[in-house]
Amino acid sequence: MALAATACSSGSDSPEAKNPAPSASADKQRELPPALTKQQALAAIDRYSQVNNKANADADTALLDSVEDGPMYAMSVSEFKESEGLTASERKAYKPWAYDTQNAQLYIPRIADGQPRWFAAALSDTPGKAPSRLAVFAEQPQHKRWEMVSAADLYGTDLPKVALDTDGYATAVAAKSNKDLAVGADQLREGVLDNFATGGQNSGKKTFTESKTSSLQIKVHDETVTQYGSQGTSTFTGATHRYGDAYALKTTDGGTLVFFSHTHTQTDAVARHGLQLNPGKDDRAWLHDIPRSSIQYTFVCNDAATVPAKSAPSTLLAYTCARTDASGPPVNSASLPRV
């Protein structure tokens, strides 16, 4: 059976790094300390790569939990789950990797006392290549360590022009319930959900200007809802989202770069009695090769968008999704025609 594409690679359109100009309000921010130093941020990224490799090689969720949190952890654990359903011959040999810290673009905000400490980075896992992913790391004070909470792939767009002061540090702004934001994280999430649910016909086209990233989400909708023709249906809808944290940085044009996440479902169903959906190997961990009359998939996704200073459409820069669940009622007979 066909699955919704999650578009998890950036292809050949690599973003080019830019050197953003200092923020006009940097002087006021200079009194605040940065969340951490640049050297500490690079060390946190290096540690993430090293521990992530060990955790992935052994499917060690406890070890992974020491370097990931929030939607990022949920997405990674789902990959472990998916692998459990594959046979030994179906599993691909794990290849160690690392983020290229020498070419990382760091966006470290100055943080006031009592505020959560976090930073963002534009990263590449290929040495010498321009960054192709936007990531967010947040401090876990109870464990005194930094963990990745979000990572989203860029698609053919320039890096966001984050405002930096003369010391190279950024300015954090509230991502939600902020009267100074033309669009907040909750509205951006609604726009993304509409891209999947309707192909961006409603809040999607009101929220976002045309971009390759937004077009990819719309393409997922367009190709998925027609995949079964007259024999079945596929629909997308928003789902309960457990990860409400969002992060935002001031950009050089007075707007913001917002990091957020969302959860959506895709429900496939046969058009009439006598047909069945046959799960594929990547569904096996959840559906166990049992034919179903309908299947609901749950996807957790990370997103990033730039919001202009004035009321105008935002630009969706990056997104990455992972299937985190699949379920549905079995059919009564395994001998029915397959969809």
CSV table of C-alpha atoms in Angstrom, one decimal:
chain,number,residue,atom,x,y,z
A,1,MET,CA,0.0,0.0,0.0
A,2,ALA,CA,1.1,3.6,-0.6
A,3,LEU,CA,2.3,5.7,2.3
A,4,ALA,CA,2.4,9.5,2.7
A,5,ALA,CA,5.7,10.8,1.7
A,6,THR,CA,7.4,12.7,4.5
A,7,ALA,CA,10.1,14.4,2.4
A,8,CYS,CA,13.0,13.9,4.7
A,9,SER,CA,15.9,14.9,2.4
A,10,SER,CA,16.8,18.2,1.0
A,11,GLY,CA,17.9,17.0,-2.5
A,12,SER,CA,20.4,18.9,-4.5
A,13,ASP,CA,19.1,22.4,-3.7
A,14,SER,CA,21.5,23.2,-0.8
A,15,PRO,CA,20.9,26.5,1.0
A,16,GLU,CA,23.7,29.0,1.0
A,17,ALA,CA,24.8,30.5,4.3
A,18,LYS,CA,24.4,34.2,4.8
A,19,ASN,CA,26.1,36.6,7.2
A,20,PRO,CA,23.2,38.5,8.9
A,21,ALA,CA,23.6,42.0,10.0
A,22,PRO,CA,23.5,43.0,13.7
A,23,SER,CA,20.2,43.7,15.2
A,24,ALA,CA,19.2,47.3,15.6
A,25,SER,CA,18.1,46.7,19.2
A,26,ALA,CA,21.3,44.8,20.1
A,27,ASP,CA,22.5,47.4,22.6
A,28,LYS,CA,19.6,46.6,25.0
A,29,GLN,CA,20.2,42.9,24.7
A,30,ARG,CA,23.9,43.1,25.4
A,31,GLU,CA,23.1,43.3,29.1
A,32,LEU,CA,21.7,39.8,29.0
A,33,PRO,CA,24.0,36.8,29.1
A,34,PRO,CA,23.9,34.3,26.2
A,35,ALA,CA,22.3,30.9,26.8
A,36,LEU,CA,25.8,29.4,26.4
A,37,THR,CA,29.0,30.2,24.6
A,38,LYS,CA,29.7,29.3,21.0
A,39,GLN,CA,32.3,26.7,22.1
A,40,GLN,CA,29.7,25.1,24.5
A,41,ALA,CA,27.1,25.0,21.7
A,42,LEU,CA,29.5,23.2,19.3
A,43,ALA,CA,30.4,20.8,22.1
A,44,ALA,CA,26.7,20.1,22.6
A,45,ILE,CA,26.3,19.4,18.9
A,46,ASP,CA,29.3,17.1,18.9
A,47,ARG,CA,28.0,15.2,21.9
A,48,TYR,CA,24.7,14.8,20.3
A,49,SER,CA,26.2,13.2,17.2
A,50,GLN,CA,28.4,10.8,19.2
A,51,VAL,CA,25.6,9.6,21.6
A,52,ASN,CA,23.0,9.5,18.8
A,53,ASN,CA,25.3,7.1,16.9
A,54,LYS,CA,25.6,4.8,19.9
A,55,ALA,CA,21.9,4.9,20.6
A,56,ASN,CA,20.9,4.3,17.0
A,57,ALA,CA,23.3,1.4,16.6
A,58,ASP,CA,21.7,-0.5,19.5
A,59,ALA,CA,18.2,1.0,19.4
A,60,ASP,CA,18.8,2.2,22.9
A,61,THR,CA,15.9,4.4,23.8
A,62,ALA,CA,17.3,5.2,27.3
A,63,LEU,CA,20.6,6.4,25.8
A,64,LEU,CA,18.8,8.4,23.2
A,65,ASP,CA,16.7,10.0,25.9
A,66,SER,CA,19.9,11.6,27.2
A,67,VAL,CA,20.4,13.7,24.0
A,68,GLU,CA,16.8,14.1,22.7
A,69,ASP,CA,13.5,15.4,24.0
A,70,GLY,CA,10.1,16.5,22.9
A,71,PRO,CA,9.0,15.8,19.3
A,72,MET,CA,12.5,14.9,18.2
A,73,TYR,CA,12.6,12.0,20.7
A,74,ALA,CA,9.2,10.8,19.7
A,75,MET,CA,10.2,10.7,16.1
A,76,SER,CA,13.4,8.9,16.7
A,77,VAL,CA,11.8,6.3,18.9
A,78,SER,CA,9.3,5.6,16.1
A,79,GLU,CA,12.2,4.8,13.8
A,80,PHE,CA,13.4,2.2,16.3
A,81,LYS,CA,9.8,0.8,16.5
A,82,GLU,CA,9.6,0.6,12.7
A,83,SER,CA,12.9,-1.3,12.5
A,84,GLU,CA,11.7,-3.9,15.0
A,85,GLY,CA,9.1,-5.0,12.4
A,86,LEU,CA,11.7,-5.6,9.7
A,87,THR,CA,13.4,-9.0,9.1
A,88,ALA,CA,17.2,-9.2,9.4
A,89,SER,CA,17.5,-9.1,5.6
A,90,GLU,CA,15.3,-6.1,5.3
A,91,ARG,CA,17.3,-4.0,7.8
A,92,LYS,CA,20.0,-1.7,6.4
A,93,ALA,CA,23.4,-1.7,8.0
A,94,TYR,CA,23.7,1.4,10.3
A,95,LYS,CA,26.2,4.0,9.1
A,96,PRO,CA,27.7,6.3,11.7
A,97,TRP,CA,27.4,10.1,10.9
A,98,ALA,CA,28.2,13.4,12.5
A,99,TYR,CA,27.2,17.0,12.1
A,100,ASP,CA,29.8,19.2,10.6
A,101,THR,CA,30.4,21.7,13.4
A,102,GLN,CA,33.1,23.6,11.5
A,103,ASN,CA,30.5,24.9,9.1
A,104,ALA,CA,27.6,25.1,11.6
A,105,GLN,CA,25.7,28.4,11.7
A,106,LEU,CA,24.9,29.1,15.4
A,107,TYR,CA,21.9,31.2,16.6
A,108,ILE,CA,22.5,31.6,20.3
A,109,PRO,CA,20.0,34.0,22.0
A,110,ARG,CA,20.7,36.1,25.1
A,111,ILE,CA,18.4,34.8,27.9
A,112,ALA,CA,17.0,36.7,30.9
A,113,ASP,CA,17.1,35.1,34.4
A,114,GLY,CA,14.5,32.4,34.8
A,115,GLN,CA,13.9,31.9,31.1
A,116,PRO,CA,14.5,28.5,29.5
A,117,ARG,CA,17.9,28.3,27.9
A,118,TRP,CA,18.1,27.1,24.3
A,119,PHE,CA,19.8,27.7,21.0
A,120,ALA,CA,19.3,27.0,17.3
A,121,ALA,CA,21.7,25.9,14.6
A,122,ALA,CA,21.8,25.4,10.8
A,123,LEU,CA,23.6,22.1,10.3
A,124,SER,CA,24.9,19.7,7.7
A,125,ASP,CA,25.8,16.0,8.2
A,126,THR,CA,28.1,16.2,5.1
A,127,PRO,CA,31.5,17.9,5.7
A,128,GLY,CA,32.0,21.0,3.6
A,129,LYS,CA,28.4,21.2,2.5
A,130,ALA,CA,26.1,24.1,3.2
A,131,PRO,CA,23.7,23.5,6.1
A,132,SER,CA,20.6,21.7,5.1
A,133,ARG,CA,18.8,21.3,8.5
A,134,LEU,CA,17.6,23.7,11.2
A,135,ALA,CA,17.8,22.3,14.7
A,136,VAL,CA,16.9,23.5,18.2
A,137,PHE,CA,18.7,22.4,21.4
A,138,ALA,CA,17.2,23.1,24.9
A,139,GLU,CA,18.9,22.8,28.3
A,140,GLN,CA,17.4,20.2,30.6
A,141,PRO,CA,18.3,21.8,34.0
A,142,GLN,CA,17.4,18.8,36.1
A,143,HIS,CA,20.0,16.7,34.2
A,144,LYS,CA,22.4,19.6,33.4
A,145,ARG,CA,22.7,18.7,29.8
A,146,TRP,CA,21.6,20.0,26.3
A,147,GLU,CA,19.2,17.9,24.2
A,148,MET,CA,17.9,18.3,20.7
A,149,VAL,CA,14.2,19.0,20.7
A,150,SER,CA,13.7,19.8,17.0
A,151,ALA,CA,15.3,19.2,13.6
A,152,ALA,CA,13.7,20.1,10.3
A,153,ASP,CA,15.1,19.8,6.8
A,154,LEU,CA,15.5,22.8,4.6
A,155,TYR,CA,14.3,22.6,1.0
A,156,GLY,CA,16.1,24.8,-1.5
A,157,THR,CA,15.9,28.0,0.6
A,158,ASP,CA,18.5,30.4,1.8
A,159,LEU,CA,19.3,30.3,5.5
A,160,PRO,CA,17.1,32.6,7.6
A,161,LYS,CA,18.7,36.0,8.2
A,162,VAL,CA,18.8,36.0,12.0
A,163,ALA,CA,19.7,39.3,13.7
A,164,LEU,CA,23.0,39.0,15.6
A,165,ASP,CA,24.6,41.6,17.8
A,166,THR,CA,28.3,42.6,17.6
A,167,ASP,CA,29.3,39.6,19.7
A,168,GLY,CA,27.4,37.3,17.4
A,169,TYR,CA,24.4,36.5,19.7
A,170,ALA,CA,20.8,36.5,18.7
A,171,THR,CA,17.6,37.9,20.3
A,172,ALA,CA,14.9,35.5,21.5
A,173,VAL,CA,11.2,36.6,21.3
A,174,ALA,CA,8.0,34.9,22.4
A,175,ALA,CA,6.8,32.5,19.8
A,176,LYS,CA,3.2,32.5,21.1
A,177,SER,CA,0.8,35.1,22.5
A,178,ASN,CA,3.1,37.9,21.3
A,179,LYS,CA,1.3,41.0,20.1
A,180,ASP,CA,4.5,42.0,18.2
A,181,LEU,CA,4.3,38.9,16.0
A,182,ALA,CA,2.2,39.1,12.8
A,183,VAL,CA,1.6,35.4,13.1
A,184,GLY,CA,2.4,33.1,16.1
A,185,ALA,CA,3.3,29.5,16.4
A,186,ASP,CA,-0.3,28.3,16.8
A,187,GLN,CA,-1.4,30.1,13.6
A,188,LEU,CA,1.6,28.7,11.7
A,189,ARG,CA,0.7,25.2,12.9
A,190,GLU,CA,-2.9,25.7,11.6
A,191,GLY,CA,-1.5,26.7,8.2
A,192,VAL,CA,0.7,23.6,8.0
A,193,LEU,CA,-2.1,21.3,9.0
A,194,ASP,CA,-4.2,22.9,6.2
A,195,ASN,CA,-1.5,22.2,3.7
A,196,PHE,CA,-1.9,18.5,4.5
A,197,ALA,CA,-5.7,18.5,5.0
A,198,THR,CA,-6.8,20.5,1.9
A,199,GLY,CA,-3.6,21.2,-0.1
A,200,GLY,CA,-3.4,24.6,1.5
A,201,GLN,CA,-6.8,25.9,0.2
A,202,ASN,CA,-7.8,27.6,3.4
A,203,SER,CA,-5.6,28.8,6.2
A,204,GLY,CA,-2.5,27.4,4.3
A,205,LYS,CA,-2.7,29.9,1.5
A,206,LYS,CA,-3.6,32.7,3.9
A,207,THR,CA,-0.6,31.9,6.2
A,208,PHE,CA,2.2,31.0,3.8
A,209,THR,CA,3.6,32.5,0.6
A,210,GLU,CA,4.7,30.1,-2.1
A,211,SER,CA,7.9,28.2,-1.2
A,212,LYS,CA,9.4,24.8,-2.0
A,213,THR,CA,8.8,23.5,1.5
A,214,SER,CA,5.1,24.5,1.5
A,215,SER,CA,4.8,23.0,-2.0
A,216,LEU,CA,6.2,19.7,-0.8
A,217,GLN,CA,3.5,19.5,1.9
A,218,ILE,CA,0.8,20.3,-0.6
A,219,LYS,CA,2.3,17.6,-2.9
A,220,VAL,CA,2.0,15.0,-0.2
A,221,HIS,CA,-1.7,15.9,0.1
A,222,ASP,CA,-2.3,15.9,-3.6
A,223,GLU,CA,-0.6,12.6,-4.3
A,224,THR,CA,-1.9,10.8,-1.3
A,225,VAL,CA,-5.6,11.6,-1.5
A,226,THR,CA,-5.7,10.1,-5.0
A,227,GLN,CA,-3.6,7.1,-4.5
A,228,TYR,CA,-6.4,4.5,-4.4
A,229,GLY,CA,-8.5,6.0,-7.2
A,230,SER,CA,-12.1,4.6,-6.9
A,231,GLN,CA,-11.1,1.8,-4.6
A,232,GLY,CA,-10.3,3.7,-1.5
A,233,THR,CA,-9.9,7.1,0.2
A,234,SER,CA,-7.1,8.9,2.1
A,235,THR,CA,-7.7,12.0,4.3
A,236,PHE,CA,-5.6,14.1,6.5
A,237,THR,CA,-6.6,15.9,9.7
A,238,GLY,CA,-4.9,17.5,12.7
A,239,ALA,CA,-4.4,15.4,15.8
A,240,THR,CA,-3.8,16.0,19.5
A,241,HIS,CA,-0.4,17.6,19.8
A,242,ARG,CA,1.6,16.9,22.9
A,243,TYR,CA,4.5,19.2,22.1
A,244,GLY,CA,3.4,22.8,22.5
A,245,ASP,CA,6.9,24.3,23.0
A,246,ALA,CA,7.9,26.8,20.3
A,247,TYR,CA,11.0,29.0,19.9
A,248,ALA,CA,11.6,32.3,18.0
A,249,LEU,CA,14.4,34.5,17.1
A,250,LYS,CA,14.4,38.1,15.7
A,251,THR,CA,15.5,38.4,12.1
A,252,THR,CA,17.3,41.3,10.4
A,253,ASP,CA,14.1,42.6,8.8
A,254,GLY,CA,12.3,43.0,12.1
A,255,GLY,CA,10.4,39.7,11.7
A,256,THR,CA,11.0,36.4,13.4
A,257,LEU,CA,12.2,32.9,12.7
A,258,VAL,CA,9.8,30.5,14.5
A,259,PHE,CA,10.5,26.8,15.3
A,260,PHE,CA,7.3,24.8,16.1
A,261,SER,CA,6.0,21.3,15.6
A,262,HIS,CA,2.7,19.6,14.7
A,263,THR,CA,0.9,16.2,14.7
A,264,HIS,CA,-1.4,15.0,11.9
A,265,THR,CA,-3.1,11.8,11.0
A,266,GLN,CA,-3.6,10.1,7.6
A,267,THR,CA,-6.6,7.8,7.4
A,268,ASP,CA,-6.8,5.3,4.5
A,269,ALA,CA,-10.0,3.3,4.0
A,270,VAL,CA,-11.4,1.0,1.4
A,271,ALA,CA,-14.3,2.3,-0.7
A,272,ARG,CA,-16.5,-0.8,-0.2
A,273,HIS,CA,-16.9,-4.1,1.4
A,274,GLY,CA,-14.8,-6.8,-0.2
A,275,LEU,CA,-11.6,-4.8,-0.4
A,276,GLN,CA,-8.7,-4.7,2.0
A,277,LEU,CA,-5.6,-2.7,2.8
A,278,ASN,CA,-2.4,-4.8,2.9
A,279,PRO,CA,0.2,-3.2,5.2
A,280,GLY,CA,3.7,-2.9,3.9
A,281,LYS,CA,6.9,-4.0,5.6
A,282,ASP,CA,7.4,-0.5,7.1
A,283,ASP,CA,4.0,-0.9,8.8
A,284,ARG,CA,4.7,-4.3,10.2
A,285,ALA,CA,5.7,-3.2,13.7
A,286,TRP,CA,2.3,-1.7,14.2
A,287,LEU,CA,0.0,-3.7,11.9
A,288,HIS,CA,1.7,-7.1,11.9
A,289,ASP,CA,1.0,-7.9,8.2
A,290,ILE,CA,-2.7,-8.2,9.0
A,291,PRO,CA,-5.0,-6.8,6.3
A,292,ARG,CA,-7.2,-3.9,7.4
A,293,SER,CA,-10.4,-2.2,6.2
A,294,SER,CA,-9.0,1.1,7.3
A,295,ILE,CA,-5.7,2.4,8.7
A,296,GLN,CA,-5.0,5.6,10.6
A,297,TYR,CA,-1.4,6.7,10.6
A,298,THR,CA,-0.1,9.4,13.1
A,299,PHE,CA,2.8,11.7,12.1
A,300,VAL,CA,4.8,14.0,14.4
A,301,CYS,CA,6.6,16.7,12.5
A,302,ASN,CA,9.0,19.6,13.1
A,303,ASP,CA,8.6,22.8,11.2
A,304,ALA,CA,10.3,26.2,10.8
A,305,ALA,CA,9.1,29.4,9.2
A,306,THR,CA,10.0,33.1,8.9
A,307,VAL,CA,7.3,35.6,9.9
A,308,PRO,CA,7.6,39.1,8.4
A,309,ALA,CA,7.4,42.2,10.7
A,310,LYS,CA,4.2,43.4,9.0
A,311,SER,CA,1.0,41.6,8.3
A,312,ALA,CA,2.0,39.5,5.2
A,313,PRO,CA,2.3,35.8,4.4
A,314,SER,CA,5.0,33.9,6.2
A,315,THR,CA,7.5,31.6,4.5
A,316,LEU,CA,7.7,27.9,5.5
A,317,LEU,CA,11.4,27.1,5.4
A,318,ALA,CA,11.8,23.5,6.7
A,319,TYR,CA,9.9,20.5,7.9
A,320,THR,CA,10.4,16.8,8.7
A,321,CYS,CA,7.9,14.1,9.6
A,322,ALA,CA,8.0,10.7,11.1
A,323,ARG,CA,5.2,8.1,11.5
A,324,THR,CA,4.7,7.4,15.2
A,325,ASP,CA,1.7,5.1,15.1
A,326,ALA,CA,-0.6,3.1,12.9
A,327,SER,CA,-3.8,1.2,13.7
A,328,GLY,CA,-7.0,0.0,12.2
A,329,PRO,CA,-9.6,-2.8,12.2
A,330,PRO,CA,-8.6,-6.1,10.6
A,331,VAL,CA,-10.8,-7.5,7.8
A,332,ASN,CA,-12.5,-10.8,8.3
A,333,SER,CA,-10.8,-12.6,5.4
A,334,ALA,CA,-7.2,-12.5,4.2
A,335,SER,CA,-8.2,-13.6,0.8
A,336,LEU,CA,-10.1,-10.5,-0.3
A,337,PRO,CA,-8.7,-8.5,-3.2
A,338,ARG,CA,-6.0,-6.0,-2.2
A,339,VAL,CA,-6.1,-2.3,-2.8
